[in-house]
Coordinates of C-alpha atoms in Angstrom, one line a residue:
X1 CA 69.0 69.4 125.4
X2 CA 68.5 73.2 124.4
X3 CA 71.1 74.3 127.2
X4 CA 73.4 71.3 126.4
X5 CA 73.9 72.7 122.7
X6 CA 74.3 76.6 123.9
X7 CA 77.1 75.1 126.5
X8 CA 78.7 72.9 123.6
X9 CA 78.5 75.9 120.9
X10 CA 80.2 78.5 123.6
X11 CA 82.7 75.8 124.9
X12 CA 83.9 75.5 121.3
X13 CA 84.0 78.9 120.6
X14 CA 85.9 79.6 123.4
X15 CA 88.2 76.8 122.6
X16 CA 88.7 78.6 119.1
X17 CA 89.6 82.0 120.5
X18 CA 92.2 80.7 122.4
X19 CA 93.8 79.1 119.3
X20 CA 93.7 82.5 118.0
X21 CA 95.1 84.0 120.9
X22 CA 97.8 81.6 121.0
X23 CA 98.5 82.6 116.9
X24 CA 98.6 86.6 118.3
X25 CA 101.3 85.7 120.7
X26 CA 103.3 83.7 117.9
X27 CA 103.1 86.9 115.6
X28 CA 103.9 88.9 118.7
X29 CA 107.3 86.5 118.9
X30 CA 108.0 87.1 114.9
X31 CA 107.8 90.6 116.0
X32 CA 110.5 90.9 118.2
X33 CA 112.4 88.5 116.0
X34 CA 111.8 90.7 113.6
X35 CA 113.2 93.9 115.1
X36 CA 116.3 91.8 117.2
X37 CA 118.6 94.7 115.9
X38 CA 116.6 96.7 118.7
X39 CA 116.8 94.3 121.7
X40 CA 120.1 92.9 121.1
X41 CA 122.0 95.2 119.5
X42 CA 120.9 98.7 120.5
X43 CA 119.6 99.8 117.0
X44 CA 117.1 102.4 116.3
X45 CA 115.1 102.5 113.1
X46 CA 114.8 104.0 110.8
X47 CA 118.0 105.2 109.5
X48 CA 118.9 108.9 110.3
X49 CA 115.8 109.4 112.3
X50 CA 113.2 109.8 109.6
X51 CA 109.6 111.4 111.1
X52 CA 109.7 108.9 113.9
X53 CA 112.0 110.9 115.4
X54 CA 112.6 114.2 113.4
X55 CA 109.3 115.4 113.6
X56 CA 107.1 113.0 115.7
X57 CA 108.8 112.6 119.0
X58 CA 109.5 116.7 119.1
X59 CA 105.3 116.6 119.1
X60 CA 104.5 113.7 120.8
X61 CA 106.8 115.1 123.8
X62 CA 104.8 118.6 123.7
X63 CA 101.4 117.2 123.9
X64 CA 102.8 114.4 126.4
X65 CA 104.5 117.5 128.3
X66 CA 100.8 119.4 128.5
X67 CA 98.6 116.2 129.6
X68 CA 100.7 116.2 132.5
X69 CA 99.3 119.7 133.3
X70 CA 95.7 118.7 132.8
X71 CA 95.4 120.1 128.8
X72 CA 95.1 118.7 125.7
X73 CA 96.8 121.1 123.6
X74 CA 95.5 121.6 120.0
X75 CA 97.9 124.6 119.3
X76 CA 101.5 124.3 119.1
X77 CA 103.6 127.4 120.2
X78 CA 107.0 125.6 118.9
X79 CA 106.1 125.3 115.2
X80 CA 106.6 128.7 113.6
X81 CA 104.3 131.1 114.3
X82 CA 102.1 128.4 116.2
X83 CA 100.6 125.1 114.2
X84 CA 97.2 123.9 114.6
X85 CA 98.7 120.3 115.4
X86 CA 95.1 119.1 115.8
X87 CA 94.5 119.7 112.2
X88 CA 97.6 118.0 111.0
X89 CA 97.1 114.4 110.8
X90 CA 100.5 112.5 110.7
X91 CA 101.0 114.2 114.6
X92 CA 97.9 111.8 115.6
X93 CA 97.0 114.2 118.5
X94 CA 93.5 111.4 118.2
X95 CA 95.0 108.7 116.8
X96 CA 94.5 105.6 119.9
X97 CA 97.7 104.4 119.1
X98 CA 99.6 107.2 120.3
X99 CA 97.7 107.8 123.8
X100 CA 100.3 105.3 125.4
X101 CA 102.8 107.3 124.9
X102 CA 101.0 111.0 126.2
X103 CA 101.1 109.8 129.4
X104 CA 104.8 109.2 129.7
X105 CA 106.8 112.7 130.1
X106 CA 109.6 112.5 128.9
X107 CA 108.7 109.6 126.4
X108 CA 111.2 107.4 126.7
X109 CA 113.4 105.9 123.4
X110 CA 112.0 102.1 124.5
X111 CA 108.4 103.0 124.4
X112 CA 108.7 105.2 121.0
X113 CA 110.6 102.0 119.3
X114 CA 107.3 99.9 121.2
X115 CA 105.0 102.0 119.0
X116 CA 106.7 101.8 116.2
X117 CA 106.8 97.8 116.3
X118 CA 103.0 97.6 117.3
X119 CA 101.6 98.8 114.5
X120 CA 103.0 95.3 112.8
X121 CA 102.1 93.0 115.2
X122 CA 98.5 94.8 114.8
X123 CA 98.3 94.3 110.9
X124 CA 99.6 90.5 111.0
X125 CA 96.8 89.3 113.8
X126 CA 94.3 91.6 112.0
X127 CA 95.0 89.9 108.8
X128 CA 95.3 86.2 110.3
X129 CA 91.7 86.9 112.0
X130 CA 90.3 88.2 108.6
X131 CA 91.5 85.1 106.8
X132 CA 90.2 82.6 109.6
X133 CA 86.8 84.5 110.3
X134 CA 85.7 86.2 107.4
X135 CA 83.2 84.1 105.3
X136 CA 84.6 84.9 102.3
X137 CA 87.9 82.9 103.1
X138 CA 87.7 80.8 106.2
X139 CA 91.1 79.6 105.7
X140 CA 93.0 77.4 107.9
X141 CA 95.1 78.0 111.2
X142 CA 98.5 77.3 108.5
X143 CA 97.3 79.4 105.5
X144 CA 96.4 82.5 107.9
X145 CA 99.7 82.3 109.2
X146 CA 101.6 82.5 106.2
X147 CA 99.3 85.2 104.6
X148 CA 99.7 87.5 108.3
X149 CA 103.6 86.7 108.0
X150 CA 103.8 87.9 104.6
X151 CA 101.4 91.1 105.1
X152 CA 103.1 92.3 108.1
X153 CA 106.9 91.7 107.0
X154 CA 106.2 93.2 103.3
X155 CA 108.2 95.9 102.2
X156 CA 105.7 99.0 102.4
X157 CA 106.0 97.8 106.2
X158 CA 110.1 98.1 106.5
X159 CA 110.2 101.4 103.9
X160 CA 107.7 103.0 106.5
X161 CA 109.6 102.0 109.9
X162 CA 109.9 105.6 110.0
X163 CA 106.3 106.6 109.7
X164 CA 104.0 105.0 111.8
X165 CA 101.2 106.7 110.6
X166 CA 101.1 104.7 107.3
X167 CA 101.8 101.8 108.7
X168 CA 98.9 101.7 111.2
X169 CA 96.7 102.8 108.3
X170 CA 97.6 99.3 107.1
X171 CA 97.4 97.7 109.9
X172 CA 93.7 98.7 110.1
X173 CA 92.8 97.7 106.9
X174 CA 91.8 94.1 107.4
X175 CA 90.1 94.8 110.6
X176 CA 88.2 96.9 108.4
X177 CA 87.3 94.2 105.6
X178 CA 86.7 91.9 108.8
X179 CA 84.2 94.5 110.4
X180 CA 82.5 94.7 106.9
X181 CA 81.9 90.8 106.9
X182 CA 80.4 91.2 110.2
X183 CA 78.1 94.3 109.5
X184 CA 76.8 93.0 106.7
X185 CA 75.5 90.0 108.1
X186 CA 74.4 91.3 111.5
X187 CA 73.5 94.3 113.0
X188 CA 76.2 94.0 116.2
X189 CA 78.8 94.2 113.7
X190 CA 77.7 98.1 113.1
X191 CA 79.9 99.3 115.8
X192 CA 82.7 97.5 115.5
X193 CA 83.0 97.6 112.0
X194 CA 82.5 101.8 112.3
X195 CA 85.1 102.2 115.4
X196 CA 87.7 100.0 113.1
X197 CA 87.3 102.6 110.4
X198 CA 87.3 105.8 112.2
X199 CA 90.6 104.2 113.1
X200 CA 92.2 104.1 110.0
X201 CA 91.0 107.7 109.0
X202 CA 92.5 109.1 112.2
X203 CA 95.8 107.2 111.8
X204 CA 97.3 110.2 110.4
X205 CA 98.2 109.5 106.5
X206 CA 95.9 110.9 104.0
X207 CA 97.6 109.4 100.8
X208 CA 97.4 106.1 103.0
X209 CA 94.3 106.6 104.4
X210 CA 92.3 107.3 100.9
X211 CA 93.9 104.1 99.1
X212 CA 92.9 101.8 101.6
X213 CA 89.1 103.5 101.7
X214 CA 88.5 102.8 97.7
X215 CA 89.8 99.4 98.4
X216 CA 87.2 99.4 101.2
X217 CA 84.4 100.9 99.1
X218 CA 85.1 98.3 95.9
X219 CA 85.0 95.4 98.7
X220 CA 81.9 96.9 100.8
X221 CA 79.7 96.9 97.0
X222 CA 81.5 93.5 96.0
X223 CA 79.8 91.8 99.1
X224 CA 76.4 93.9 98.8
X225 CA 76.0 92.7 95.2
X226 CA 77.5 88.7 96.6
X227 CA 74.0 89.1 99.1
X228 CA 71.9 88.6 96.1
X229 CA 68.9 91.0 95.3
X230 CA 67.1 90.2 98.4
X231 CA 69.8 91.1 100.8
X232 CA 72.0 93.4 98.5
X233 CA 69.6 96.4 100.2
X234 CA 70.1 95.4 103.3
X235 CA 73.4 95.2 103.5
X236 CA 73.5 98.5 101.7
X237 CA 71.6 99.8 104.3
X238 CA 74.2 98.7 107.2
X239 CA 77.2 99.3 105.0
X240 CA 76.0 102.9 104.7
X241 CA 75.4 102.9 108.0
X242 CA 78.7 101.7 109.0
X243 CA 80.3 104.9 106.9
X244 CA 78.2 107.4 108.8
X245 CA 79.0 106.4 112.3
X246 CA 82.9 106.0 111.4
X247 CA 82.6 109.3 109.7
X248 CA 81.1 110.9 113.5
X249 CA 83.6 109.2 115.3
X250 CA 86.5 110.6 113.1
X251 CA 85.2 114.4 112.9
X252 CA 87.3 115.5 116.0
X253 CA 90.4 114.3 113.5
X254 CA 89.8 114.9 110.1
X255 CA 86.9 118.1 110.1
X256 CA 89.9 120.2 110.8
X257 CA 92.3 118.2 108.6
X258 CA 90.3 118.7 105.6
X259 CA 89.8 122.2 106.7
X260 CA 93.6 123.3 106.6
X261 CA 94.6 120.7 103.3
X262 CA 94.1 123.9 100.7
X263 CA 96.6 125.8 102.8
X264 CA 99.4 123.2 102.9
X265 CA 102.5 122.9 100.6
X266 CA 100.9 119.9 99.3
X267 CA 98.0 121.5 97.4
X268 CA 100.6 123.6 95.4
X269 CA 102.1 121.1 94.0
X270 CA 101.0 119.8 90.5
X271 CA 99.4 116.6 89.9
X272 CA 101.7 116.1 86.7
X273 CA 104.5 116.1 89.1
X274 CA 105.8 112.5 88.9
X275 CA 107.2 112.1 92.1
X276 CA 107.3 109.2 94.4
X277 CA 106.1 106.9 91.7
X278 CA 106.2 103.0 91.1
X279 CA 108.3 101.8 88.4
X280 CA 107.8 98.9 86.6
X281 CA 111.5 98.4 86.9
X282 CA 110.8 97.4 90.6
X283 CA 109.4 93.8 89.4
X284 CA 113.4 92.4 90.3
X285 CA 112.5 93.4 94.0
X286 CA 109.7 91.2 94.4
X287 CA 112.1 88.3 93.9
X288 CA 114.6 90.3 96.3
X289 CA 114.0 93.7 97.7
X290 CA 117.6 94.0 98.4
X291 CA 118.1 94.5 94.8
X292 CA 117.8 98.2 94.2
X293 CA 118.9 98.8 98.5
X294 CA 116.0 99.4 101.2
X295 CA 116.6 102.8 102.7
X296 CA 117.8 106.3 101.3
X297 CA 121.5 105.3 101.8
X298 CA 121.5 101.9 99.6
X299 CA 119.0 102.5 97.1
X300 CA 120.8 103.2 93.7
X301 CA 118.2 104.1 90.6
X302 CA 117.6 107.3 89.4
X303 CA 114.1 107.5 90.7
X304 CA 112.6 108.4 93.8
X305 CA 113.1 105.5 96.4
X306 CA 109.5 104.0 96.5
X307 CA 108.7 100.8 98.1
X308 CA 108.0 97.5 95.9
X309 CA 105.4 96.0 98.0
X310 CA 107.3 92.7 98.0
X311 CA 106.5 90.1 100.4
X312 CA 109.0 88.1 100.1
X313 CA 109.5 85.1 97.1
X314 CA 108.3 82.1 99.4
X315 CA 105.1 84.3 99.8
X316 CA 105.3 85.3 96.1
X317 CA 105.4 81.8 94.5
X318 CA 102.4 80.9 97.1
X319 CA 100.3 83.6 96.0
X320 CA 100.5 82.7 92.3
X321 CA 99.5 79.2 92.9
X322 CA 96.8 80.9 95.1
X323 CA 95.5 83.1 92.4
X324 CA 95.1 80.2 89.8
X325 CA 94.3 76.7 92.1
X326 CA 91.6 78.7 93.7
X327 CA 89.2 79.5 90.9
X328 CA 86.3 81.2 92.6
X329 CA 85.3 85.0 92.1
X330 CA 87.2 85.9 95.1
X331 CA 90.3 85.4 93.3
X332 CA 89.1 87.8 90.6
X333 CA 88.2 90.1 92.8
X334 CA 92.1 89.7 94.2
X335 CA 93.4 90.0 90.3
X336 CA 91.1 93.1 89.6
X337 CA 92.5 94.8 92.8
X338 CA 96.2 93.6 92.4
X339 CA 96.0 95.0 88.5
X340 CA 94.2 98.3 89.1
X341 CA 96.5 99.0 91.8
X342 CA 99.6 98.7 89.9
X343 CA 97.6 101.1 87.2
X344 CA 97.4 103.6 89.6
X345 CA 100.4 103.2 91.2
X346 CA 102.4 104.0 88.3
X347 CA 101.3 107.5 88.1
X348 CA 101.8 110.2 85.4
X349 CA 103.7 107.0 83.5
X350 CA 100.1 104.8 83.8
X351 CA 96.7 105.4 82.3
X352 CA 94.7 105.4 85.8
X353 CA 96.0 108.4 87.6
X354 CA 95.8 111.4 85.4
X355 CA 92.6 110.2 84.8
X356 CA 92.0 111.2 88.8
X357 CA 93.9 113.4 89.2
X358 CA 92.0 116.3 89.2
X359 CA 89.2 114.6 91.5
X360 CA 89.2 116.0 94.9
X361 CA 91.5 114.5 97.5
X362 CA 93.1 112.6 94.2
X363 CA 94.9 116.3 93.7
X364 CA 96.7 115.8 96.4
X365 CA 98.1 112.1 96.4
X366 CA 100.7 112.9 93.8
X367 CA 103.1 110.1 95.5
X368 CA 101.2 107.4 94.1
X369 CA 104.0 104.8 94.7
X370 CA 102.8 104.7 97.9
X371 CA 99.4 102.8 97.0
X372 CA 101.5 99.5 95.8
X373 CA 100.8 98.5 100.0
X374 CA 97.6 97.1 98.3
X375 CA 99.2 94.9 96.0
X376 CA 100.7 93.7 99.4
X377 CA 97.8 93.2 100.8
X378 CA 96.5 90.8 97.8
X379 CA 99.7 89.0 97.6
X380 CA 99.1 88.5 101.2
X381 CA 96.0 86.9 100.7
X382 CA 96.9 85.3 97.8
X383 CA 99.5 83.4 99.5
X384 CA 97.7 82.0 102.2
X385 CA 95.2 80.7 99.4
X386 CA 98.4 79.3 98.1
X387 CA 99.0 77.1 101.2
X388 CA 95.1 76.2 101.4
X389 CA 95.3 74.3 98.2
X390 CA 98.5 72.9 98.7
X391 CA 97.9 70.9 101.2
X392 CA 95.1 69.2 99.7
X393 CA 96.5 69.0 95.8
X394 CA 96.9 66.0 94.4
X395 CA 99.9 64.0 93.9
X396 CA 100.6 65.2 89.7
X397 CA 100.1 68.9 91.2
X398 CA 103.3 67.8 93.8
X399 CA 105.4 66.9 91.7
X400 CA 104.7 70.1 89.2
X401 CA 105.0 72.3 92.1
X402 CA 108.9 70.9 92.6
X403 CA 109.6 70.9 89.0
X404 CA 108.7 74.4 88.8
X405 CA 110.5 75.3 91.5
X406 CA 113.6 73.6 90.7
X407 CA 113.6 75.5 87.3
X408 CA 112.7 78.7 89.5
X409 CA 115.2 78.3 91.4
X410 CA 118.1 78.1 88.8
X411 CA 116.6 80.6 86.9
X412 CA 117.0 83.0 89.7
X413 CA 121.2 82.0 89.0
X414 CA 121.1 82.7 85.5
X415 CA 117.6 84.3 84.4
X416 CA 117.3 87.9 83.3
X417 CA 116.7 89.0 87.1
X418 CA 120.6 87.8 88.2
X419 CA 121.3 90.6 86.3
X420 CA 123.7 93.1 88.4
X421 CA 124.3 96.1 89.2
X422 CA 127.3 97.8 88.1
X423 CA 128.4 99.4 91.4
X424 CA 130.5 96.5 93.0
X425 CA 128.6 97.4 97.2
X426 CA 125.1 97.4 94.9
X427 CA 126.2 94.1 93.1
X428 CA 127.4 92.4 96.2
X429 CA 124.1 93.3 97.6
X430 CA 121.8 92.5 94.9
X431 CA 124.0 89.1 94.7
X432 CA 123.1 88.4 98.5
X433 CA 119.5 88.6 98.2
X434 CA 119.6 87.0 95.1
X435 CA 120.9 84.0 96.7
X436 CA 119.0 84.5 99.8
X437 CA 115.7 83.9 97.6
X438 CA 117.4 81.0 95.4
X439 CA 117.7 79.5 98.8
X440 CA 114.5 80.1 100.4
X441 CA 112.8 78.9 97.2
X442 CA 114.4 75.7 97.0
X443 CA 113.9 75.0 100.3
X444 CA 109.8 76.0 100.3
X445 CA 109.5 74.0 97.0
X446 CA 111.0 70.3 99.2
X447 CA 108.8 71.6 101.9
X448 CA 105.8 71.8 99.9
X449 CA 106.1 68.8 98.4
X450 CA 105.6 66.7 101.4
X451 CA 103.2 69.5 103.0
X452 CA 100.0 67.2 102.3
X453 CA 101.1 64.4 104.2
X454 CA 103.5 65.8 107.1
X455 CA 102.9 68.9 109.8
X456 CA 107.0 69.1 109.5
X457 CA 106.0 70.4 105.5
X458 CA 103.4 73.0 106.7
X459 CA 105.2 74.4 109.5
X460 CA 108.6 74.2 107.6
X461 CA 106.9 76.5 105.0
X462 CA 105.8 79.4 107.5
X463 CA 109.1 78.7 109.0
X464 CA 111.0 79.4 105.8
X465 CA 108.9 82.3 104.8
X466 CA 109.3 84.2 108.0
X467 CA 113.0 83.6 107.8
X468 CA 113.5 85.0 104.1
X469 CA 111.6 87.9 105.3
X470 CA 113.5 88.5 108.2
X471 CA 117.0 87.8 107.0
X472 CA 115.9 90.6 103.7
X473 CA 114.7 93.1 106.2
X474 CA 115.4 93.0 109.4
X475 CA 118.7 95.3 108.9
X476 CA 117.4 96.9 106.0
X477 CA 116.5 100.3 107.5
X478 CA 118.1 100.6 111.4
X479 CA 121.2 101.8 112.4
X480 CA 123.1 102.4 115.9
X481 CA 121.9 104.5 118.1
X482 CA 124.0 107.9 118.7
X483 CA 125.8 108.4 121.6
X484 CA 125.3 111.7 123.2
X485 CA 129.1 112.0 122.8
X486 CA 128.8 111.7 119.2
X487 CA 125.7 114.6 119.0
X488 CA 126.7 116.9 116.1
X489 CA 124.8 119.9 118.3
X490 CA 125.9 119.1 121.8
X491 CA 127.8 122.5 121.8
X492 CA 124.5 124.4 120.9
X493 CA 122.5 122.3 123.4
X494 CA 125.3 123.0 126.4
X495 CA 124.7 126.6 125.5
X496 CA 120.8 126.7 125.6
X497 CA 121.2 125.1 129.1
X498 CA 123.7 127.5 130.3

């Protein structure tokens, strides 16, 4: 009887991972739906080039180029004087992510484009595997979706197509919260929990890097003190342990990082400077993120371009019915991080960040805009907490849901966000995506309402959500690639190989 239950208990948990499995290859599919500009239409991203291809391929084809001769270089003799590339971290001379592409020489456009699109696909099945396995949620096939779609689609994701750096420090995050769960609980979650966040440290973005690791901390002493006082020091214990052994693994990477920081250009600049910040302005975008334009030749205000950390107003209106159906200190914990990063994220115009900014490794992180990714990661959350308690709301909660979202829905027509801008390319644009979200709105609020009762509802509502996000940014930051014809230095390059 003994062996019977171990068979049944494995058969079902190997039934289980290949529902998972089967989810991966579905996000995979978003993915290249997703980036269809690429496949079909011969785009690059991100507009211009941006580090992807200014100052990341140029790198990545050096050390690529030496690998092939049997050395790992650490030493750049094309930067300057010579660069320590090892002990600058965006180049991700360690980063696992990157290895694919040292072994190709010459690293070919396709595979660089590959990388750039993985890092997505790795943040939406690390979120959907967080949400189903993670005893603090254990959400549904459905909800997980909808929270990985909106994660992985959200704006800091599209703003950073051309750093991949920051976007696989996100991508890391949830495996991280997931490898916390684990550790805390049981001892064979140490290592996989530590190898998950020696990732994200060697991913390459400090400013990325050190927002997602106070997130971390803050979630690592919410689910010590959750253990109760017998288990709080136990999980202490393995939580500690869990820092230390990420914290080996990722010496190779950040020892010398940390080691050349004081000499960079970004030490010299003040913490008072004000750049890169959020701007409370920016609350339009989460109804539309085309509102203010989503790359550096469409965006209009007078501020630094700075990502909103929208995901998208199907997602949106989820996550607030999330936040307040659920009703369990999981959703404070959400609000507290949601609030504190918007705090922060506002910068020298908030009260949070002059109050760190003289706090070592705060000094540096001046472009505090950058941090609203958490608030994308809540929202994400949020949402699929949304969909959990939709489909099993009662019949008075229905109906309220499509009387809201009728009144939403018009109010996105005439409310104080259908105000325009008054360039007539930024007002057409802000005009689109105001009636993309009036659209997707209307039709999530009709799905929704029959979502208890009907499959058609559920899957009509990821189906709807991936669309808005997709339709809002799949063009918003790619362009055609050049043709070598068209090169602007072709006559210096024929020169250099005469």
């Amino acid at each position: 009887m003994a062996r019977s239950g171990v068979r049944k208990a494995i058969w079902i948990d190997l039934q289980g991972w290949r529902a998972e499995l089967s989810v991966a290859l579905f996000l995979g599919l978003a993915v290249a739906l997703f980036f269809w500009p690429l496949w079909l239409m011969a785009y690059r991203f991100p507009m211009g080039g941006g580090d992807l291809w200014g100052q990341l391929h140029p790198i990545w084809s050096y050390v690529a180029e030496w690998l092939r001769r049997g050395i790992l270089p650490l030493w750049s003799t094309r930067l300057a004087g010579g660069d320590p590339i090892i002990a600058e971290p965006q180049y991700g001379l360690l980063n696992p992510l990157n290895w694919p592409l040292f072994l190709h020489h010459p690293i070919p456009a396709w595979l660089v484009s590959l990388r750039g699109t993985f890092s997505i696909w790795l943040a939406g099945s690390g979120l959907y595997l967080y949400l189903r396995r993670s005893p603090v949620w254990r959400l549904d096939h459905g909800a997980a979706i909808v929270g990985a779609i909106a994660y992985m689609f959200s704006d800091p994701f599209v703003a950073h197509l051309g750093h991949p750096q920051f976007n696989d420090t996100m991508a890391w995050l949830p495996w991280v919260l997931l490898g916390l769960d684990q550790a805390a609980r049981r001892r064979r979650g140490l290592l996989p929990a530590a190898l998950a966040l020696a990732a994200l440290w060697v991913s390459g973005h400090g400013q990325a890097a050190l927002y997602a690791t106070a997130l971390v901390g803050a979630y690592g002493l919410w689910q010590t003190l959750e253990g109760g006082h017998h288990r709080a020091t136990r999980r202490a214990g393995r939580l500690a342990l869990v820092a230390l052994l990420a914290a080996m693994l990722a010496a190779p990477a950040l020892s010398p990082a940390l080691e050349r920081l004081p000499y960079t250009d970004r030490t010299a600049v003040s913490p008072n400077h004000g750049e890169y910040e959020f701007h409370l302005e920016m609350w339009r975008d989460f109804i539309s993120p085309l509102y203010h334009g989503r790359n550096m030749r469409t965006f209009w205000p007078s501020w630094d371009r700075v990502e909103s950390g929208s995901v998208g107003v199907v997602a949106l209106g989820l996550a607030a019915m999330g936040l307040v159906a659920d009703g369990r200190r999981r959703t404070l914990f959400l609000g507290i991080i949601g609030s504190v990063t918007v705090l922060f994220a506002l910068g020298t115009q908030g009260p949070l960040y002059p109050l760190l900014a003289d706090l070592p490794l705060f000094e540096a992180t001046w472009k505090t805009g950058r941090a609203i990714y958490l608030l994308s990661f809540v929202l994400g959350v949020a949402a699929a907490l949304g969909i959990h308690h939709l489909v099993r709301a009662r019949r008075p909660w229905l109906w309220g849901i499509a009387a809201i979202t009728v009144a939403a829905t018009i109010g996105l027509r005439a409310g104080p966000w259908a105000t325009l801008p008054s360039d007539a390319a930024d007002a057409a644009r802000a005009q689109s995506g105001l009636t993309l979200a009036a659209g997707a709105l209307c039709a999530a609020g009709l799905l929704g309402s029959v979502a208890q009762h009907h499959l058609l509802g559920r899957a009509g509502l990821i189906v709807i959500a991936l669309v808005e996000l997709i339709a809002a940014g799949a063009l918003a930051d790619v362009e055609r690639m050049p043709r070598r014809e068209e090169d602007p230095h072709r006559e210096a390059i024929a020169y250099l190989h005469a």
